[in-house]
Short mmCIF file of C-alpha atoms and ligand atoms in Angstrom, two decimals:
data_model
loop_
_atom_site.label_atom_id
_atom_site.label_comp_id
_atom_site.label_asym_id
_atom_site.label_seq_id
_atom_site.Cartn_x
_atom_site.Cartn_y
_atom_site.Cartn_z
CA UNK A 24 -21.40 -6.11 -0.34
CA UNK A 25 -23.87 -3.62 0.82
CA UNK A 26 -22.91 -0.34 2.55
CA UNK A 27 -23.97 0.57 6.05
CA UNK A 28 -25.15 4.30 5.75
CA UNK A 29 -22.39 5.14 7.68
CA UNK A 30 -19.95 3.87 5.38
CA UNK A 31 -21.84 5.49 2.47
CA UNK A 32 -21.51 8.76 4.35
CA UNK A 33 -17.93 8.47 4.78
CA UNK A 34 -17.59 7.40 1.54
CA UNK A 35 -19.12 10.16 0.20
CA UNK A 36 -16.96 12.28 1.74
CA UNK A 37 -13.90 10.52 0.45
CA UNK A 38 -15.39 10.89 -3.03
CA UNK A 39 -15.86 14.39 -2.70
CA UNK A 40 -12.31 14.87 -1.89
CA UNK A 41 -10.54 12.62 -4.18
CA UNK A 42 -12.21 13.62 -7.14
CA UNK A 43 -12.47 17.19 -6.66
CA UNK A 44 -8.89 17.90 -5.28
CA UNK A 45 -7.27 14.82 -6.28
CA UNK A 46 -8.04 13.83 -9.45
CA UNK A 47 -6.86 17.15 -10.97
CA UNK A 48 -4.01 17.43 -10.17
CA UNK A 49 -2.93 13.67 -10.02
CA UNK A 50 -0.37 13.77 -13.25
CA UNK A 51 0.84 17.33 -11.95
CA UNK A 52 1.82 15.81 -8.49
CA UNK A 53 3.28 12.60 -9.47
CA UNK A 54 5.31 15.27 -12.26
CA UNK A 55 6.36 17.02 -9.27
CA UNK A 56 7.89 14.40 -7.00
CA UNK A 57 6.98 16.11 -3.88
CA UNK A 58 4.69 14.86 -1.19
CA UNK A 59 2.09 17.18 -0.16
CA UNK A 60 2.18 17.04 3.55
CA UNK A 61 -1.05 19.88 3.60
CA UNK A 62 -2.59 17.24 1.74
CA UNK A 63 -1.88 14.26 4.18
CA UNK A 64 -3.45 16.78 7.21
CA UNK A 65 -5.82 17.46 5.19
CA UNK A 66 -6.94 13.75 4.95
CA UNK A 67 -6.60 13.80 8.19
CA UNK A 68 -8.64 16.62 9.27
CA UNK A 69 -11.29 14.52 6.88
CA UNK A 70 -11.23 11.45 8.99
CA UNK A 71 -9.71 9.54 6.18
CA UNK A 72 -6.81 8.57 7.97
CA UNK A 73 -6.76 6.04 10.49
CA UNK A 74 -10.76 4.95 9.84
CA UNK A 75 -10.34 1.83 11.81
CA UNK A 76 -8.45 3.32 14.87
CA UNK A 77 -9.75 3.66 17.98
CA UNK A 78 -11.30 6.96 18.75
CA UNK A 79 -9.26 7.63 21.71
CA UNK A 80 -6.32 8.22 19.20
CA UNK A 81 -8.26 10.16 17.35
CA UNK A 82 -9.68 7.63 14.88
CA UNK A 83 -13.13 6.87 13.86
CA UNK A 84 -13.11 3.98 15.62
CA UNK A 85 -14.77 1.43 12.38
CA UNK A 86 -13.70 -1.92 10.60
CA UNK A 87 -11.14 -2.51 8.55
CA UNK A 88 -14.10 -3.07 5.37
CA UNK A 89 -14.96 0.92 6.13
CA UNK A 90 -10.85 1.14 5.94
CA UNK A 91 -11.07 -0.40 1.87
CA UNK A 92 -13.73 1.47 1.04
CA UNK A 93 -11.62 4.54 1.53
CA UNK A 94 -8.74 2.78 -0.04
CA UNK A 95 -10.28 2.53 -3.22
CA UNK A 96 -11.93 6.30 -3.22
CA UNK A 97 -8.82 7.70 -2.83
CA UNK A 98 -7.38 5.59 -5.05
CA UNK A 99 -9.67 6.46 -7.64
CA UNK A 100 -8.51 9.91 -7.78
CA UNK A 101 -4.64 9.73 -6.75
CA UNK A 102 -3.25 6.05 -6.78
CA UNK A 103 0.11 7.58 -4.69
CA UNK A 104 -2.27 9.46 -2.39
CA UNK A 105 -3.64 6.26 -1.22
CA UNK A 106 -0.52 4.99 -0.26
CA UNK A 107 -0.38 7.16 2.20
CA UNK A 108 -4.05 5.99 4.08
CA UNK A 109 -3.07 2.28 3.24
CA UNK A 110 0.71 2.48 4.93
CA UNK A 111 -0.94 4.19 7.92
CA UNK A 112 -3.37 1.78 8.79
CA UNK A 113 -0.66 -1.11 8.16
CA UNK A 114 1.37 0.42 10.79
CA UNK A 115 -0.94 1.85 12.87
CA UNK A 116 -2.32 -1.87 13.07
CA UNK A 117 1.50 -3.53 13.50
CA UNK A 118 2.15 -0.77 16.67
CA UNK A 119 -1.22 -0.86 18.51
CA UNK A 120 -0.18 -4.85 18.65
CA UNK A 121 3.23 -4.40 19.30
CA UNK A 122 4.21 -1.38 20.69
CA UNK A 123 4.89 -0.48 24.38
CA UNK A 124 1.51 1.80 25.22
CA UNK A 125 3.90 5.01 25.44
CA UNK A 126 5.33 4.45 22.03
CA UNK A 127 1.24 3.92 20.76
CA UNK A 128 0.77 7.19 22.43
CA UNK A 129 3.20 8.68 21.40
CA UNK A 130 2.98 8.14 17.83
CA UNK A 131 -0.51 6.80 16.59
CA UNK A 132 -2.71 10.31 17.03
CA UNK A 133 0.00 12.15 14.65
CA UNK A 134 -0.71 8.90 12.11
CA UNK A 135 -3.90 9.77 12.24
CA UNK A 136 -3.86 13.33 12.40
CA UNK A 137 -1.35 13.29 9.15
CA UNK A 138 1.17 14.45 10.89
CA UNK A 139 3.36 11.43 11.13
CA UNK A 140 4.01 9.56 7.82
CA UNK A 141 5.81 5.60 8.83
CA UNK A 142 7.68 3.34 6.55
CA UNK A 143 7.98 0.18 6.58
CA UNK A 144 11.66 -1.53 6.55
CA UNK A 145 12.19 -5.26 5.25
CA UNK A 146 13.88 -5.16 2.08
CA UNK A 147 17.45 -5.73 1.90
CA UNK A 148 19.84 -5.22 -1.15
CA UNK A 149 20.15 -8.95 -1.24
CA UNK A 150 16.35 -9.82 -1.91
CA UNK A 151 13.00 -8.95 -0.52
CA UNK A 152 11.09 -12.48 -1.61
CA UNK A 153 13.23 -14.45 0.78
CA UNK A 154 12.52 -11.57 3.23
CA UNK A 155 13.64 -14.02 6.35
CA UNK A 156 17.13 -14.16 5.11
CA UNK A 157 17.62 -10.57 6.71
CA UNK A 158 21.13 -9.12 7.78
CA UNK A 159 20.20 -5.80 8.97
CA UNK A 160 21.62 -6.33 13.19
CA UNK A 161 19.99 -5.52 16.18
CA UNK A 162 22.36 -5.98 18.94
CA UNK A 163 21.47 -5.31 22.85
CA UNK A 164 23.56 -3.09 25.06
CA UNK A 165 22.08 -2.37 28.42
CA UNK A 166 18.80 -0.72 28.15
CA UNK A 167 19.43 -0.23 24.03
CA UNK A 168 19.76 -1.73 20.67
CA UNK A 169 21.77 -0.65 18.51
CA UNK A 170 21.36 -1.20 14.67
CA UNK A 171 23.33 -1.85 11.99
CA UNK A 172 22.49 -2.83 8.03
CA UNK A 173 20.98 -1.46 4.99
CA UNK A 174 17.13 -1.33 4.06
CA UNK A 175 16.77 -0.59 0.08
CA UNK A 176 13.22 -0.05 -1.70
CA UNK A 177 11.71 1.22 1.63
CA UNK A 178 8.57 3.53 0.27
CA UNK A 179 8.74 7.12 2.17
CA UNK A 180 12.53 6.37 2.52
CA UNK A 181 13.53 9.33 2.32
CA UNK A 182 9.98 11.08 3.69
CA UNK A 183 9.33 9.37 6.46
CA UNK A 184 9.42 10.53 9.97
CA UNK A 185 9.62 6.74 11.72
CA UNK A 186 10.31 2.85 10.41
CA UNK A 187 9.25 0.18 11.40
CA UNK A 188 12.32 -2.35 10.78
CA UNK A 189 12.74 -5.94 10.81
CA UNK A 190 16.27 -6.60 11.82
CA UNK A 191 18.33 -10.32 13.11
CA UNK A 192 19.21 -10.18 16.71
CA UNK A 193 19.50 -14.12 16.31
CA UNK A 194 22.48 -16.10 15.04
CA UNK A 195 23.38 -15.60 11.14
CA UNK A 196 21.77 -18.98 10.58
CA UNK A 197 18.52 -18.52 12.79
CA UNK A 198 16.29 -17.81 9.85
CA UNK A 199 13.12 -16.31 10.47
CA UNK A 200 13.23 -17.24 14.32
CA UNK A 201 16.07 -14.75 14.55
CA UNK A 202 14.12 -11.91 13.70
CA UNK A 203 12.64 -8.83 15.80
CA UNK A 204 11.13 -6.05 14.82
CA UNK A 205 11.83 -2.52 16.12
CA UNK A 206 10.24 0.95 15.69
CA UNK A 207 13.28 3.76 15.06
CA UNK A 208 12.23 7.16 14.71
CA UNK A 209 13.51 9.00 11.60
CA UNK A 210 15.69 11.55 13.31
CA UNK A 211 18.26 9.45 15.38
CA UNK A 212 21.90 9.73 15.02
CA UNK A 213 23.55 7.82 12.07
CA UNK A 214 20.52 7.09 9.67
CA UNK A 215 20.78 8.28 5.94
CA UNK A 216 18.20 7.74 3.29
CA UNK A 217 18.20 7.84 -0.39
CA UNK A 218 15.63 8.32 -2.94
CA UNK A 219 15.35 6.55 -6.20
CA UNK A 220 14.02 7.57 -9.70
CA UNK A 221 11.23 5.42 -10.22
CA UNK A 222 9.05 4.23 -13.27
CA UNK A 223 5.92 5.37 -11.25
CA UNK A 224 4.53 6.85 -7.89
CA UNK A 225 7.37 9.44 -7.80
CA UNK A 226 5.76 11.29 -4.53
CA UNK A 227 6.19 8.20 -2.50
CA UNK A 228 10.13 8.57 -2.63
CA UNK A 229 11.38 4.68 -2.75
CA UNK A 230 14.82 4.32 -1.37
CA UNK A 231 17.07 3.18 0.78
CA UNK A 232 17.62 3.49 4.41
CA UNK A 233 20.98 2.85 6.26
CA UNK A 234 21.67 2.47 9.69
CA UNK A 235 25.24 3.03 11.20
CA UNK A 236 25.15 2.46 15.06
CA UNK A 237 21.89 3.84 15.27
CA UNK A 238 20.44 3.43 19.17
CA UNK A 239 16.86 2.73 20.20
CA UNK A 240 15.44 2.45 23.58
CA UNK A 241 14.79 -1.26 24.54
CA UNK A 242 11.27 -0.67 24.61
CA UNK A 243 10.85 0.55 20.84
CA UNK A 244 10.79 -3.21 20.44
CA UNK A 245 7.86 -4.54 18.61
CA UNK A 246 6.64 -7.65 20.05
CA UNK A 247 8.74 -10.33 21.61
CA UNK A 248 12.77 -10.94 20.88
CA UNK A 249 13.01 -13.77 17.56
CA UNK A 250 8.99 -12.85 17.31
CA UNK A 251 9.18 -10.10 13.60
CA UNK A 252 7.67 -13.01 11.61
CA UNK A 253 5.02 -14.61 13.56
CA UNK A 254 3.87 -11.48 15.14
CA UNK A 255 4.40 -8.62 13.57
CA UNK A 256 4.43 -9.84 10.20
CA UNK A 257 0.52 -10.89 10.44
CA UNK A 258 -0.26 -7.15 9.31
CA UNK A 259 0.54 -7.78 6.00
CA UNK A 260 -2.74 -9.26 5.09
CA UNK A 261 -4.25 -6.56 5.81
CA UNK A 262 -2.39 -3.89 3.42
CA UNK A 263 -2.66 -6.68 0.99
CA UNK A 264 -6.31 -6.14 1.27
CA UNK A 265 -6.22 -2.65 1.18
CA UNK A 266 -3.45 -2.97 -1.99
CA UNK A 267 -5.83 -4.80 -3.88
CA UNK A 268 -8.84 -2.09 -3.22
CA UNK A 269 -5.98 0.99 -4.55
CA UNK A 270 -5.89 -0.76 -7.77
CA UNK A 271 -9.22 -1.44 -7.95
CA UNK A 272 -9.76 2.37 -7.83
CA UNK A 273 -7.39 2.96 -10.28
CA UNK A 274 -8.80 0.85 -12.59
CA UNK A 275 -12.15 2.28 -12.06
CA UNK A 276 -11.29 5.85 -12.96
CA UNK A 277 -9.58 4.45 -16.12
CA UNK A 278 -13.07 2.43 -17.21
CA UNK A 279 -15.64 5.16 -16.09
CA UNK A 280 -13.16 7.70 -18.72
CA UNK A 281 -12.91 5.37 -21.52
CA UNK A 282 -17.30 4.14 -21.22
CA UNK A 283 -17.49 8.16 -21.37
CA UNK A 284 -15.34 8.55 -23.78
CA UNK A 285 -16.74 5.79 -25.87
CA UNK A 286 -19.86 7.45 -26.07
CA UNK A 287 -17.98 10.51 -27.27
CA UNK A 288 -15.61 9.78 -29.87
CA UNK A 289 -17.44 9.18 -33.28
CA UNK A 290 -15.96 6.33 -36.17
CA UNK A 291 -17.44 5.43 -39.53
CA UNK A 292 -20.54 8.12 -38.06
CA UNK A 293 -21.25 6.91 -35.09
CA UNK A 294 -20.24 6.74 -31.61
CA UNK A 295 -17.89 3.82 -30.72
CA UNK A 296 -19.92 2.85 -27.85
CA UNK A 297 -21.32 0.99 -30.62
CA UNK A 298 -18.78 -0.97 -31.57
CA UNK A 299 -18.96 -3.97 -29.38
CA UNK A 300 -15.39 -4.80 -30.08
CA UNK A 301 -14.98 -1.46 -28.01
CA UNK A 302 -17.54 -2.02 -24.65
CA UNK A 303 -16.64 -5.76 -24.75
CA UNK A 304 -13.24 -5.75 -23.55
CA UNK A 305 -13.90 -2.81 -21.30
CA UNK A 306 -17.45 -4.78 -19.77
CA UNK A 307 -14.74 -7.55 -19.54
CA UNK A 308 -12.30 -5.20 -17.20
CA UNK A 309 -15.47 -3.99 -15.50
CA UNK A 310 -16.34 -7.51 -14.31
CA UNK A 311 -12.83 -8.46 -13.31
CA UNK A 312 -12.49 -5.34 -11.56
CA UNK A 313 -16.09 -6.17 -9.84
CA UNK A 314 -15.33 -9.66 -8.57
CA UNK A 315 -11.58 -8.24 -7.12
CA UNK A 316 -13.60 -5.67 -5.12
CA UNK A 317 -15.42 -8.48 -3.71
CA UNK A 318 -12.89 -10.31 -2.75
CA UNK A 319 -11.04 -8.00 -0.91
CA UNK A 320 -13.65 -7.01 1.06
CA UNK A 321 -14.32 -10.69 2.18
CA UNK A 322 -10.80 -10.53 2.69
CA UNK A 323 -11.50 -7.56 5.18
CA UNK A 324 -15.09 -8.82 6.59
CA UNK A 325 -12.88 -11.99 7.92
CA UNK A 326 -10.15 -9.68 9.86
CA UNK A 327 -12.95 -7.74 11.03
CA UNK A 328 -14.65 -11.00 12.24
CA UNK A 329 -10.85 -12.24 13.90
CA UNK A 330 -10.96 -15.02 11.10
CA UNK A 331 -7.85 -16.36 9.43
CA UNK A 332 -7.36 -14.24 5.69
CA UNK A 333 -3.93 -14.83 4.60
CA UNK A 334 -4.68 -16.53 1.27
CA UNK A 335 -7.88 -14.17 0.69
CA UNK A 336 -5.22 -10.98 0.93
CA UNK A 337 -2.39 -12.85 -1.26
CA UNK A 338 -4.73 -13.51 -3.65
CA UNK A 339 -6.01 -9.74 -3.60
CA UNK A 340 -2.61 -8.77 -3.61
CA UNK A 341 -1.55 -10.64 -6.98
CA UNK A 342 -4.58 -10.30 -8.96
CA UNK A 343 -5.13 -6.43 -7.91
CA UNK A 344 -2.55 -5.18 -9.41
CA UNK A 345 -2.42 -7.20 -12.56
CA UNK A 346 -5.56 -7.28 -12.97
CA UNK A 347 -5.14 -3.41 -13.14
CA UNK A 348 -2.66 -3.20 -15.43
CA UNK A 349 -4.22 -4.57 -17.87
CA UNK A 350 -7.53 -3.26 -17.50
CA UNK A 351 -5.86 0.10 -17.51
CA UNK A 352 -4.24 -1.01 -20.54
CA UNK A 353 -7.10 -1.46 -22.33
CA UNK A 354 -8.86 1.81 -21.39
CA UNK A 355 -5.86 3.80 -23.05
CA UNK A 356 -6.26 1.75 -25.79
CA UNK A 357 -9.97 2.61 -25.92
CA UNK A 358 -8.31 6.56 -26.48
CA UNK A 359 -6.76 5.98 -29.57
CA UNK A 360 -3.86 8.38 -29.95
CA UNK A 361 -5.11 10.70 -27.71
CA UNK A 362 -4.54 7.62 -25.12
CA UNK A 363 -0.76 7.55 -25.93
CA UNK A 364 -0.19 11.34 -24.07
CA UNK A 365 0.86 12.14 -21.47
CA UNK A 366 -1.46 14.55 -20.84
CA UNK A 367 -3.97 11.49 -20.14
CA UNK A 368 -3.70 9.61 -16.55
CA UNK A 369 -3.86 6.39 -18.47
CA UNK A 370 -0.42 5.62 -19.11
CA UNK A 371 0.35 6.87 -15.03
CA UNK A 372 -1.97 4.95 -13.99
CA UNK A 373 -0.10 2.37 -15.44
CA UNK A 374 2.81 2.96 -13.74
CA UNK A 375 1.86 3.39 -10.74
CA UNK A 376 -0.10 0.31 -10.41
CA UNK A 377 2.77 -1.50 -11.75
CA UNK A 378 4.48 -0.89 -8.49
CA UNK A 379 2.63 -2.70 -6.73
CA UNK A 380 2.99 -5.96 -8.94
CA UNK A 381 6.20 -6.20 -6.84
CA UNK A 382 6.34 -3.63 -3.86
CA UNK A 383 4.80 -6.05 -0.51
CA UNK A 384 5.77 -9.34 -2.53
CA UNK A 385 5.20 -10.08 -6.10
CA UNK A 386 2.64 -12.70 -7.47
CA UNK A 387 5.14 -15.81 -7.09
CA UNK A 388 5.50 -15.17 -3.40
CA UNK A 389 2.01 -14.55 -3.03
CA UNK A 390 1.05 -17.93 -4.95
CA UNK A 391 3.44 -19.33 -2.89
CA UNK A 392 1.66 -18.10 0.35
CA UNK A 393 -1.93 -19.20 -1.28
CA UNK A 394 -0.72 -23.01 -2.03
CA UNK A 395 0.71 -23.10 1.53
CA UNK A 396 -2.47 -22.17 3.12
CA UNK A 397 -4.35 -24.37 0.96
CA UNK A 398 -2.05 -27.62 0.99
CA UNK A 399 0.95 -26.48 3.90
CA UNK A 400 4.21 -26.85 3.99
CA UNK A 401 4.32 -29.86 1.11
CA UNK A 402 4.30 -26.64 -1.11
CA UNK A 403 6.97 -24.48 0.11
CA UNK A 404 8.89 -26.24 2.64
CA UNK A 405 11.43 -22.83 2.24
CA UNK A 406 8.79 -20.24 3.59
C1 FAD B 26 6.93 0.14 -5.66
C2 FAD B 26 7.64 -0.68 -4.61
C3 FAD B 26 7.47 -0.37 -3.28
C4 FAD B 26 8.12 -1.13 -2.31
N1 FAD B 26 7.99 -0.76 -0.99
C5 FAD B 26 8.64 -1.47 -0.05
C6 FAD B 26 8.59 -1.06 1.33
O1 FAD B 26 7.94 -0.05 1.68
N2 FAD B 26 9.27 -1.78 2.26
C7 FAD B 26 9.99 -2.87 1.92
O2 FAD B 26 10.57 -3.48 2.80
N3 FAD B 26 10.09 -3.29 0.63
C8 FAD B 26 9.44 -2.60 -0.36
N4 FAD B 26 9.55 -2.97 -1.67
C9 FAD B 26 10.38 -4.12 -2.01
C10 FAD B 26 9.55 -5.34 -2.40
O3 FAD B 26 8.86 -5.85 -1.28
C11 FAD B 26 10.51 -6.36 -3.03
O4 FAD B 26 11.01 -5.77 -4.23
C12 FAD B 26 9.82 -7.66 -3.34
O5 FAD B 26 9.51 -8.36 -2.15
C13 FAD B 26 10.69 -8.57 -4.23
O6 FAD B 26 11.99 -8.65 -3.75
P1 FAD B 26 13.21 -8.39 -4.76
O7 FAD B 26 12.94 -7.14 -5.50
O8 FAD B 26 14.46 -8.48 -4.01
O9 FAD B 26 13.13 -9.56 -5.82
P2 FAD B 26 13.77 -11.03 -5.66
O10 FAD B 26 13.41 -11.59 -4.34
O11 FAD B 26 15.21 -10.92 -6.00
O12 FAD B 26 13.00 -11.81 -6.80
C14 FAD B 26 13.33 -11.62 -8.19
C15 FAD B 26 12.31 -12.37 -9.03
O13 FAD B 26 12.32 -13.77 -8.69
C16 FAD B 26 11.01 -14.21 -8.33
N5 FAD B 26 11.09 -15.19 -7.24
C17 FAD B 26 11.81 -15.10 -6.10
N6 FAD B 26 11.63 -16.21 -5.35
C18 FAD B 26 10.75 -17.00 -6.03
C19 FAD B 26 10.16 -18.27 -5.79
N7 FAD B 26 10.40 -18.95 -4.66
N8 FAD B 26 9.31 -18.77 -6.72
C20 FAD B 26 9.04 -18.08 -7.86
N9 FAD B 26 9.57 -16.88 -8.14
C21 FAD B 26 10.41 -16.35 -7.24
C22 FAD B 26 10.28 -12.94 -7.86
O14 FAD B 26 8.89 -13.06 -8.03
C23 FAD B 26 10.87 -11.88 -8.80
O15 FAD B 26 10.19 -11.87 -10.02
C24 FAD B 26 8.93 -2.22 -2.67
C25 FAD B 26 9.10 -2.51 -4.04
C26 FAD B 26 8.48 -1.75 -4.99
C27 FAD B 26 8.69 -2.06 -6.45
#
């Protein structure tokens, strides 16, 4: 893909940013916990939230290709950072479809201003892959609903200032046809959240989020009644997308480190850039990495063009993040000792990427998505 000079502007910009105040301090933050909400207005402030939105909330009004390329900048230096760019534009995307015009106003400027941070609510404690088999309950009364059910591994549980839930108002049995989505902002009566202790991305404060008669206006409905899955779910090929252009950031950093270091670091008296059982495997991750970022912006060039995408993202979404891992692997490798500290990003990196081999589906349920598009239902007659 070549850039627009537009997007190379903006991308500059994002550079600038990440690596100068991101980078840094990436282990520091993650050691932290704490989300810096300076930093998310900051973003903000930059334009780097909410690239794709409309300017008259306050976005730059681009494509959803301009939206990646951010994605993976910010990535680059701060793979939790970018969750934060990535989750907005999933549910920026999922209201401006959805949502009454009110609740858009309402609530998409502050996305994109970094003043609002939304999470997004599907998980249950009884399984996320067979995500239709929800129990959370959405029952009418008058000109409310009122909710009832647990969400668990909800990113920004505990953070966030809005979710976006998928919750049954059909019968037990109604499957995915039973399922409506609903917008529920963070500070109505009987909602609690928790916050797990995570292997990785620490900041982003995974958890769980419990409603207990918790009332909504009728019209913080997203979409149609029994419509969650056909509607609503349909922005999930974008963040898939966008996941797969975080990780290829985070790879990046790891390979543009170890080539540097490589050229450093001296064995049997000379540099082990010479070694090609040292460059090989990390050309190797440099390739791999190249032909993901490819994809997922082919994946993004057809939403931008209106054309169907849903295998293009799962497959983004499954071999990102692997992918990843193990080219990050190999660049802490490439470090020797010095690799195994933790005063290296390497082995966060790791982590963090690892996340996201399961967090939005893992790479069965996205192989299971690609052999339905390719063959239909003969593949998974259960999805
Ligand atoms: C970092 C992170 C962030 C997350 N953020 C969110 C969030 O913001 N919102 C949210 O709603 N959820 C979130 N999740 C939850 C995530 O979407 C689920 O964990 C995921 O969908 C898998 O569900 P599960 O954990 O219940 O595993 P299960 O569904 O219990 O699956 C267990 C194992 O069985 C495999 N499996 C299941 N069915 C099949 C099949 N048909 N064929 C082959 N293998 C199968 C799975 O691949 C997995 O390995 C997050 C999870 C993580 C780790």
């Amino acid at each position: 893909m070549v850039l627009t000079d537009d997007q190379r502007a903006l991308q500059d910009t994002a550079r600038r940013f990440s690596r100068e105040q991101l980078l840094p301090h990436y282990q520091q933050r993650e050691k932290s916990g704490i989300l810096d909400r300076e930093l998310m207005r900051e973003m903000g402030r930059l334009g780097l939230m909410g690239v794709e939105i409309p300017e008259r909330f306050g976005g730059l009004g681009l494509d959803a290709v301009t939206t990646g390329i951010i994605a993976e900048e910010v990535a680059y230096g701060d793979f939790n950072i970018s969750l934060l760019p990535v989750g907005m534009s999933l549910n920026a995307a999922i209201l401006m479809r959805n949502a009454q015009p009110e609740l858009v106003d309402e609530w998409v400027p502050r996305m994109v201003q970094g003043e609002a941070l939304i999470a997004i609510c599907l998980t249950e404690p009884r399984g996320g892959s067979d995500a239709a088999n929800l129990q959370l309950r959405a029952r009418r009364e008058g000109n409310e609903y009122v909710l009832n059910g647990e969400k668990t591994s909800i990113t920004f549980a505990d953070r966030a200032d809005g979710y976006v839930v998928f919750a049954r108002t059909g019968t037990p049995e109604s499957g995915a046809k039973g399922v409506t989505a609903f917008f529920v902002p963070a500070d109505r009566p009987g909602i609690q959240r928790t916050c797990f202790n995570d292997v990785g991305s620490a900041i982003a404060g995974r958890g769980s989020v419990f409603f207990d008669d918790v009332r909504i206006p009728a019209n913080h409905r997203l979409g149609d009644e029994g419509k969650g899955f056909t509607q609503v779910m349909q922005g999930f090929d974008y963040s898939r997308a966008l996941i797969g252009l975080q990780c290829v950031g985070a790879a990046q950093a790891s390979l543009d480190e170890a080539f540097a270091y490589s050229k450093e670091r001296e064995a049997f008296n000379r540099p082990i850039a010479q070694f090609q059982g040292v460059t090989f495997p990390l050309v190797e991750g440099e390739s791999q990495i190249a032909a993901i970022r490819q994809l997922c912006f082919h994946a993004l060039a057809l939403r931008d063009a209106d054309q169907p995408h849903t295998a293009e993202a799962a497959m983004c979404k499954w071999m990102g993040p692997k992918t990843a891992f193990d080219v990050i692997h190999q660049c802490l490798l490439t470090f020797g000792h010095y690799g195994w500290s933790k005063d290296l990003p390497h082995q966060q990196r790791l982590r963090d990427v690892m996340g996201l081999e399961i967090g939005d589906g893992t790479a069965a349920v996205m192989k299971l998505i690609i052999a339905r598009e390719k063959i239909g239902r003969a593949a998974v007659q259960y999805l």
